[in-house]
């Protein structure tokens, strides 16, 4: 799939990996809808950078934890930019706490944002992809969904659901030439990373990441763009983590 002239919707597209992905897709010629919960300074900065690349951009405000907002984000993108060719679900965030610490509402909210939103986004976007004869859906998971980490039960469970969601949906829509893949970032320099203590960051570099450096949102965005463009990849899960998940020692 050549990305030039395509339309992409990026949820969580005003910050971090989502923002970097929106800019990278625009750099490759796509028109982009960026979703965030607020039309704030972050959103305007991303919008300005995309406009500077000469691409169309629209900010779609909505909470991906609300089914109606997820569906409306797709509908608004189609109304403003045209049928969606690339859907990237990057919205989400940390969910701290173990089994006995989590309130049921927090547990359910994690599923609403990370998993249930995808159900509604895909149901709304796939019909237009079918009409166009192709499409790419990319789900942003985490290495936390592959390996157990301490004290983040809900986050690990919802992120662990996404690779299987991608595989199952990839089977279902393959005959429509719609590809579905999953990306699992490791420790990436975002606001999520900023919550770590200096001691945690030092431990990660010295003992967990073989390449001994954190990743950047731009590095993840490059992988997302390549997976979106390559029309012979579907049902796959890619890690981008500096070797964290392969480390034995």
Short mmCIF file of C-alpha atoms in Angstrom, two decimals:
data_model
loop_
_atom_site.label_atom_id
_atom_site.label_comp_id
_atom_site.label_asym_id
_atom_site.label_seq_id
_atom_site.Cartn_x
_atom_site.Cartn_y
_atom_site.Cartn_z
CA UNK A 1 0.00 0.00 0.00
CA UNK A 2 1.45 3.33 -1.03
CA UNK A 3 0.67 5.76 1.79
CA UNK A 4 0.65 8.84 -0.42
CA UNK A 5 -2.90 10.11 -0.71
CA UNK A 6 -4.28 7.64 1.84
CA UNK A 7 -6.38 8.55 4.88
CA UNK A 8 -5.32 7.48 8.37
CA UNK A 9 -7.04 7.71 11.75
CA UNK A 10 -4.71 7.62 14.76
CA UNK A 11 -6.34 7.31 18.18
CA UNK A 12 -4.23 8.78 20.93
CA UNK A 13 -2.70 10.79 18.11
CA UNK A 14 -1.94 13.96 20.06
CA UNK A 15 0.82 12.60 22.28
CA UNK A 16 3.72 10.15 22.38
CA UNK A 17 3.74 7.23 19.96
CA UNK A 18 0.40 8.24 18.45
CA UNK A 19 1.60 11.76 17.66
CA UNK A 20 4.85 10.49 16.16
CA UNK A 21 2.88 8.02 14.05
CA UNK A 22 0.53 10.70 12.75
CA UNK A 23 3.48 12.86 11.72
CA UNK A 24 5.33 9.93 10.10
CA UNK A 25 2.30 8.88 8.07
CA UNK A 26 1.83 12.48 6.95
CA UNK A 27 5.50 12.66 6.02
CA UNK A 28 4.86 9.69 3.74
CA UNK A 29 1.95 11.46 2.09
CA UNK A 30 -1.13 10.46 4.08
CA UNK A 31 -3.92 12.75 5.25
CA UNK A 32 -4.45 12.22 8.96
CA UNK A 33 -7.16 12.42 11.61
CA UNK A 34 -5.71 12.62 15.11
CA UNK A 35 -7.89 11.64 18.03
CA UNK A 36 -7.42 12.86 21.58
CA UNK A 37 -9.59 13.52 24.58
CA UNK A 38 -8.96 17.27 24.34
CA UNK A 39 -8.33 19.82 21.61
CA UNK A 40 -5.36 21.17 23.54
CA UNK A 41 -1.88 22.54 22.87
CA UNK A 42 -0.53 19.04 22.21
CA UNK A 43 -3.18 18.50 19.54
CA UNK A 44 -2.50 21.87 17.95
CA UNK A 45 1.24 21.23 17.80
CA UNK A 46 0.75 17.92 16.01
CA UNK A 47 -1.79 19.53 13.71
CA UNK A 48 0.67 22.30 12.83
CA UNK A 49 3.45 19.85 12.06
CA UNK A 50 1.21 17.86 9.72
CA UNK A 51 -0.02 21.00 7.99
CA UNK A 52 3.61 22.05 7.48
CA UNK A 53 4.08 18.81 5.54
CA UNK A 54 1.31 19.88 3.17
CA UNK A 55 -1.19 17.23 4.26
CA UNK A 56 -4.79 17.57 5.38
CA UNK A 57 -5.37 17.02 9.09
CA UNK A 58 -8.36 17.06 11.41
CA UNK A 59 -8.48 16.80 15.21
CA UNK A 60 -11.22 14.43 16.36
CA UNK A 61 -11.98 14.90 20.04
CA UNK A 62 -13.30 11.84 21.83
CA UNK A 63 -12.77 9.39 24.68
CA UNK A 64 -11.93 5.93 23.35
CA UNK A 65 -13.37 4.48 26.54
CA UNK A 66 -16.82 5.50 25.27
CA UNK A 67 -18.26 3.35 22.49
CA UNK A 68 -20.14 6.26 20.93
CA UNK A 69 -16.98 8.36 20.75
CA UNK A 70 -15.02 5.55 19.11
CA UNK A 71 -17.66 5.13 16.42
CA UNK A 72 -18.04 8.87 15.95
CA UNK A 73 -14.27 9.28 15.48
CA UNK A 74 -14.43 7.02 12.45
CA UNK A 75 -17.54 8.71 11.09
CA UNK A 76 -16.04 12.18 11.50
CA UNK A 77 -12.80 11.12 9.81
CA UNK A 78 -14.71 9.76 6.83
CA UNK A 79 -16.83 12.91 6.63
CA UNK A 80 -13.83 15.26 6.73
CA UNK A 81 -11.12 13.33 4.88
CA UNK A 82 -12.77 10.39 3.10
CA UNK A 83 -12.76 6.64 3.62
CA UNK A 84 -10.16 5.36 6.09
CA UNK A 85 -7.28 3.35 4.65
CA UNK A 86 -5.18 3.03 7.82
CA UNK A 87 -6.48 2.72 11.39
CA UNK A 88 -3.98 2.86 14.27
CA UNK A 89 -5.29 2.41 17.82
CA UNK A 90 -2.70 4.03 20.07
CA UNK A 91 -4.97 5.47 22.75
CA UNK A 92 -4.40 4.19 26.26
CA UNK A 93 -2.19 4.59 29.27
CA UNK A 94 -0.82 3.07 32.41
CA UNK A 95 -3.13 1.14 34.74
CA UNK A 96 -1.27 0.68 38.01
CA UNK A 97 -2.22 -1.87 40.64
CA UNK A 98 -2.42 -5.55 41.46
CA UNK A 99 -5.50 -7.75 41.80
CA UNK A 100 -6.42 -6.63 45.29
CA UNK A 101 -5.67 -2.96 44.62
CA UNK A 102 -7.73 -2.36 41.50
CA UNK A 103 -11.26 -1.04 41.76
CA UNK A 104 -13.66 -2.89 39.45
CA UNK A 105 -14.32 0.39 37.66
CA UNK A 106 -10.61 0.76 36.87
CA UNK A 107 -10.47 -2.81 35.54
CA UNK A 108 -13.46 -2.24 33.26
CA UNK A 109 -12.16 1.15 32.12
CA UNK A 110 -8.88 -0.47 31.01
CA UNK A 111 -10.82 -2.88 28.79
CA UNK A 112 -13.02 -0.09 27.45
CA UNK A 113 -10.05 2.02 26.29
CA UNK A 114 -7.66 -0.67 25.08
CA UNK A 115 -9.90 -3.51 23.84
CA UNK A 116 -13.55 -2.52 23.52
CA UNK A 117 -12.62 0.66 21.64
CA UNK A 118 -11.03 -1.48 18.94
CA UNK A 119 -14.24 -3.47 18.56
CA UNK A 120 -16.18 -0.29 17.85
CA UNK A 121 -13.46 1.35 15.73
CA UNK A 122 -13.09 -1.70 13.50
CA UNK A 123 -16.84 -2.21 13.09
CA UNK A 124 -17.13 1.39 11.93
CA UNK A 125 -14.04 1.49 9.69
CA UNK A 126 -14.04 -1.91 7.98
CA UNK A 127 -17.11 -1.36 5.74
CA UNK A 128 -15.42 1.54 3.94
CA UNK A 129 -12.16 -0.44 3.72
CA UNK A 130 -14.10 -3.25 2.06
CA UNK A 131 -15.53 -0.83 -0.47
CA UNK A 132 -12.03 0.45 -1.31
CA UNK A 133 -10.64 -3.08 -1.60
CA UNK A 134 -7.86 -2.71 0.97
CA UNK A 135 -7.05 -1.48 4.44
CA UNK A 136 -4.56 -1.70 7.28
CA UNK A 137 -5.39 -1.90 10.98
CA UNK A 138 -2.60 -1.64 13.54
CA UNK A 139 -3.11 -2.24 17.25
CA UNK A 140 -0.57 -0.84 19.71
CA UNK A 141 0.07 -3.36 22.47
CA UNK A 142 3.14 -3.53 24.74
CA UNK A 143 5.87 -5.91 25.80
CA UNK A 144 3.93 -5.94 29.08
CA UNK A 145 1.36 -8.02 27.21
CA UNK A 146 4.03 -10.59 26.37
CA UNK A 147 6.07 -10.80 29.59
CA UNK A 148 4.80 -10.39 33.12
CA UNK A 149 5.74 -7.18 34.92
CA UNK A 150 5.22 -6.27 38.55
CA UNK A 151 2.02 -4.67 39.80
CA UNK A 152 0.25 -3.76 36.54
CA UNK A 153 -2.31 -6.56 36.24
CA UNK A 154 -5.02 -4.81 34.21
CA UNK A 155 -2.52 -3.20 31.84
CA UNK A 156 -0.84 -6.54 31.15
CA UNK A 157 -4.14 -8.32 30.54
CA UNK A 158 -5.57 -5.75 28.12
CA UNK A 159 -2.30 -5.43 26.23
CA UNK A 160 -2.03 -9.23 26.10
CA UNK A 161 -5.46 -9.39 24.47
CA UNK A 162 -4.43 -7.31 21.46
CA UNK A 163 -2.10 -9.76 19.67
CA UNK A 164 -4.88 -12.36 19.69
CA UNK A 165 -7.43 -9.75 18.62
CA UNK A 166 -5.15 -8.95 15.67
CA UNK A 167 -4.70 -12.60 14.69
CA UNK A 168 -8.41 -13.39 14.92
CA UNK A 169 -9.51 -10.32 13.00
CA UNK A 170 -6.77 -10.79 10.39
CA UNK A 171 -8.26 -14.20 9.56
CA UNK A 172 -11.75 -12.75 9.35
CA UNK A 173 -10.98 -9.91 6.94
CA UNK A 174 -8.13 -11.37 4.86
CA UNK A 175 -10.46 -12.07 1.92
CA UNK A 176 -11.26 -8.36 1.87
CA UNK A 177 -7.55 -7.50 1.50
CA UNK A 178 -7.61 -5.87 4.93
CA UNK A 179 -4.50 -6.50 7.00
CA UNK A 180 -4.42 -6.49 10.80
CA UNK A 181 -1.21 -6.40 12.81
CA UNK A 182 0.00 -5.61 16.31
CA UNK A 183 3.01 -3.62 17.57
CA UNK A 184 4.48 -4.18 21.06
CA UNK A 185 6.76 -1.33 22.12
CA UNK A 186 9.17 -1.72 25.00
CA UNK A 187 10.48 1.13 27.14
CA UNK A 188 9.93 4.22 25.01
CA UNK A 189 10.68 7.82 26.01
CA UNK A 190 7.15 9.15 26.49
CA UNK A 191 5.24 10.67 29.41
CA UNK A 192 4.56 7.11 30.55
CA UNK A 193 8.34 6.63 30.78
CA UNK A 194 8.68 9.91 32.69
CA UNK A 195 6.76 8.35 35.59
CA UNK A 196 9.68 6.00 36.28
CA UNK A 197 12.15 6.86 39.03
CA UNK A 198 15.83 7.48 38.16
CA UNK A 199 16.60 4.15 39.84
CA UNK A 200 14.11 2.31 37.62
CA UNK A 201 15.52 3.93 34.50
CA UNK A 202 19.06 3.00 35.51
CA UNK A 203 18.02 -0.60 36.22
CA UNK A 204 16.32 -0.88 32.84
CA UNK A 205 19.41 0.29 30.98
CA UNK A 206 21.86 -1.84 32.93
CA UNK A 207 19.89 -5.05 33.41
CA UNK A 208 16.85 -5.29 31.13
CA UNK A 209 17.60 -3.76 27.72
CA UNK A 210 20.50 -5.41 25.84
CA UNK A 211 20.96 -2.34 23.61
CA UNK A 212 21.23 -0.25 26.81
CA UNK A 213 19.08 2.61 25.60
CA UNK A 214 15.41 3.49 25.52
CA UNK A 215 13.49 3.76 22.30
CA UNK A 216 11.87 6.87 20.89
CA UNK A 217 8.32 7.42 19.65
CA UNK A 218 9.76 8.15 16.22
CA UNK A 219 11.40 4.71 16.04
CA UNK A 220 8.07 3.05 16.85
CA UNK A 221 6.29 5.27 14.33
CA UNK A 222 8.67 4.18 11.58
CA UNK A 223 7.82 0.53 12.26
CA UNK A 224 4.10 1.28 12.28
CA UNK A 225 4.37 3.06 8.94
CA UNK A 226 6.33 0.19 7.39
CA UNK A 227 3.79 -2.38 8.59
CA UNK A 228 0.95 -0.23 7.29
CA UNK A 229 2.60 0.07 3.89
CA UNK A 230 3.71 -3.54 3.42
CA UNK A 231 0.73 -5.31 1.89
CA UNK A 232 1.99 -8.85 2.49
CA UNK A 233 2.01 -8.75 6.30
CA UNK A 234 -1.05 -9.70 8.34
CA UNK A 235 -1.84 -11.39 11.64
CA UNK A 236 1.62 -10.62 13.00
CA UNK A 237 2.92 -9.13 16.24
CA UNK A 238 6.14 -7.12 16.19
CA UNK A 239 8.18 -6.14 19.24
CA UNK A 240 10.35 -3.02 19.23
CA UNK A 241 12.12 -3.05 22.57
CA UNK A 242 15.91 -2.99 22.24
CA UNK A 243 15.98 -6.73 22.88
CA UNK A 244 14.13 -6.61 26.21
CA UNK A 245 11.80 -9.54 25.58
CA UNK A 246 14.51 -11.83 24.19
CA UNK A 247 16.89 -11.36 27.10
CA UNK A 248 17.65 -14.55 29.03
CA UNK A 249 20.12 -13.37 31.67
#
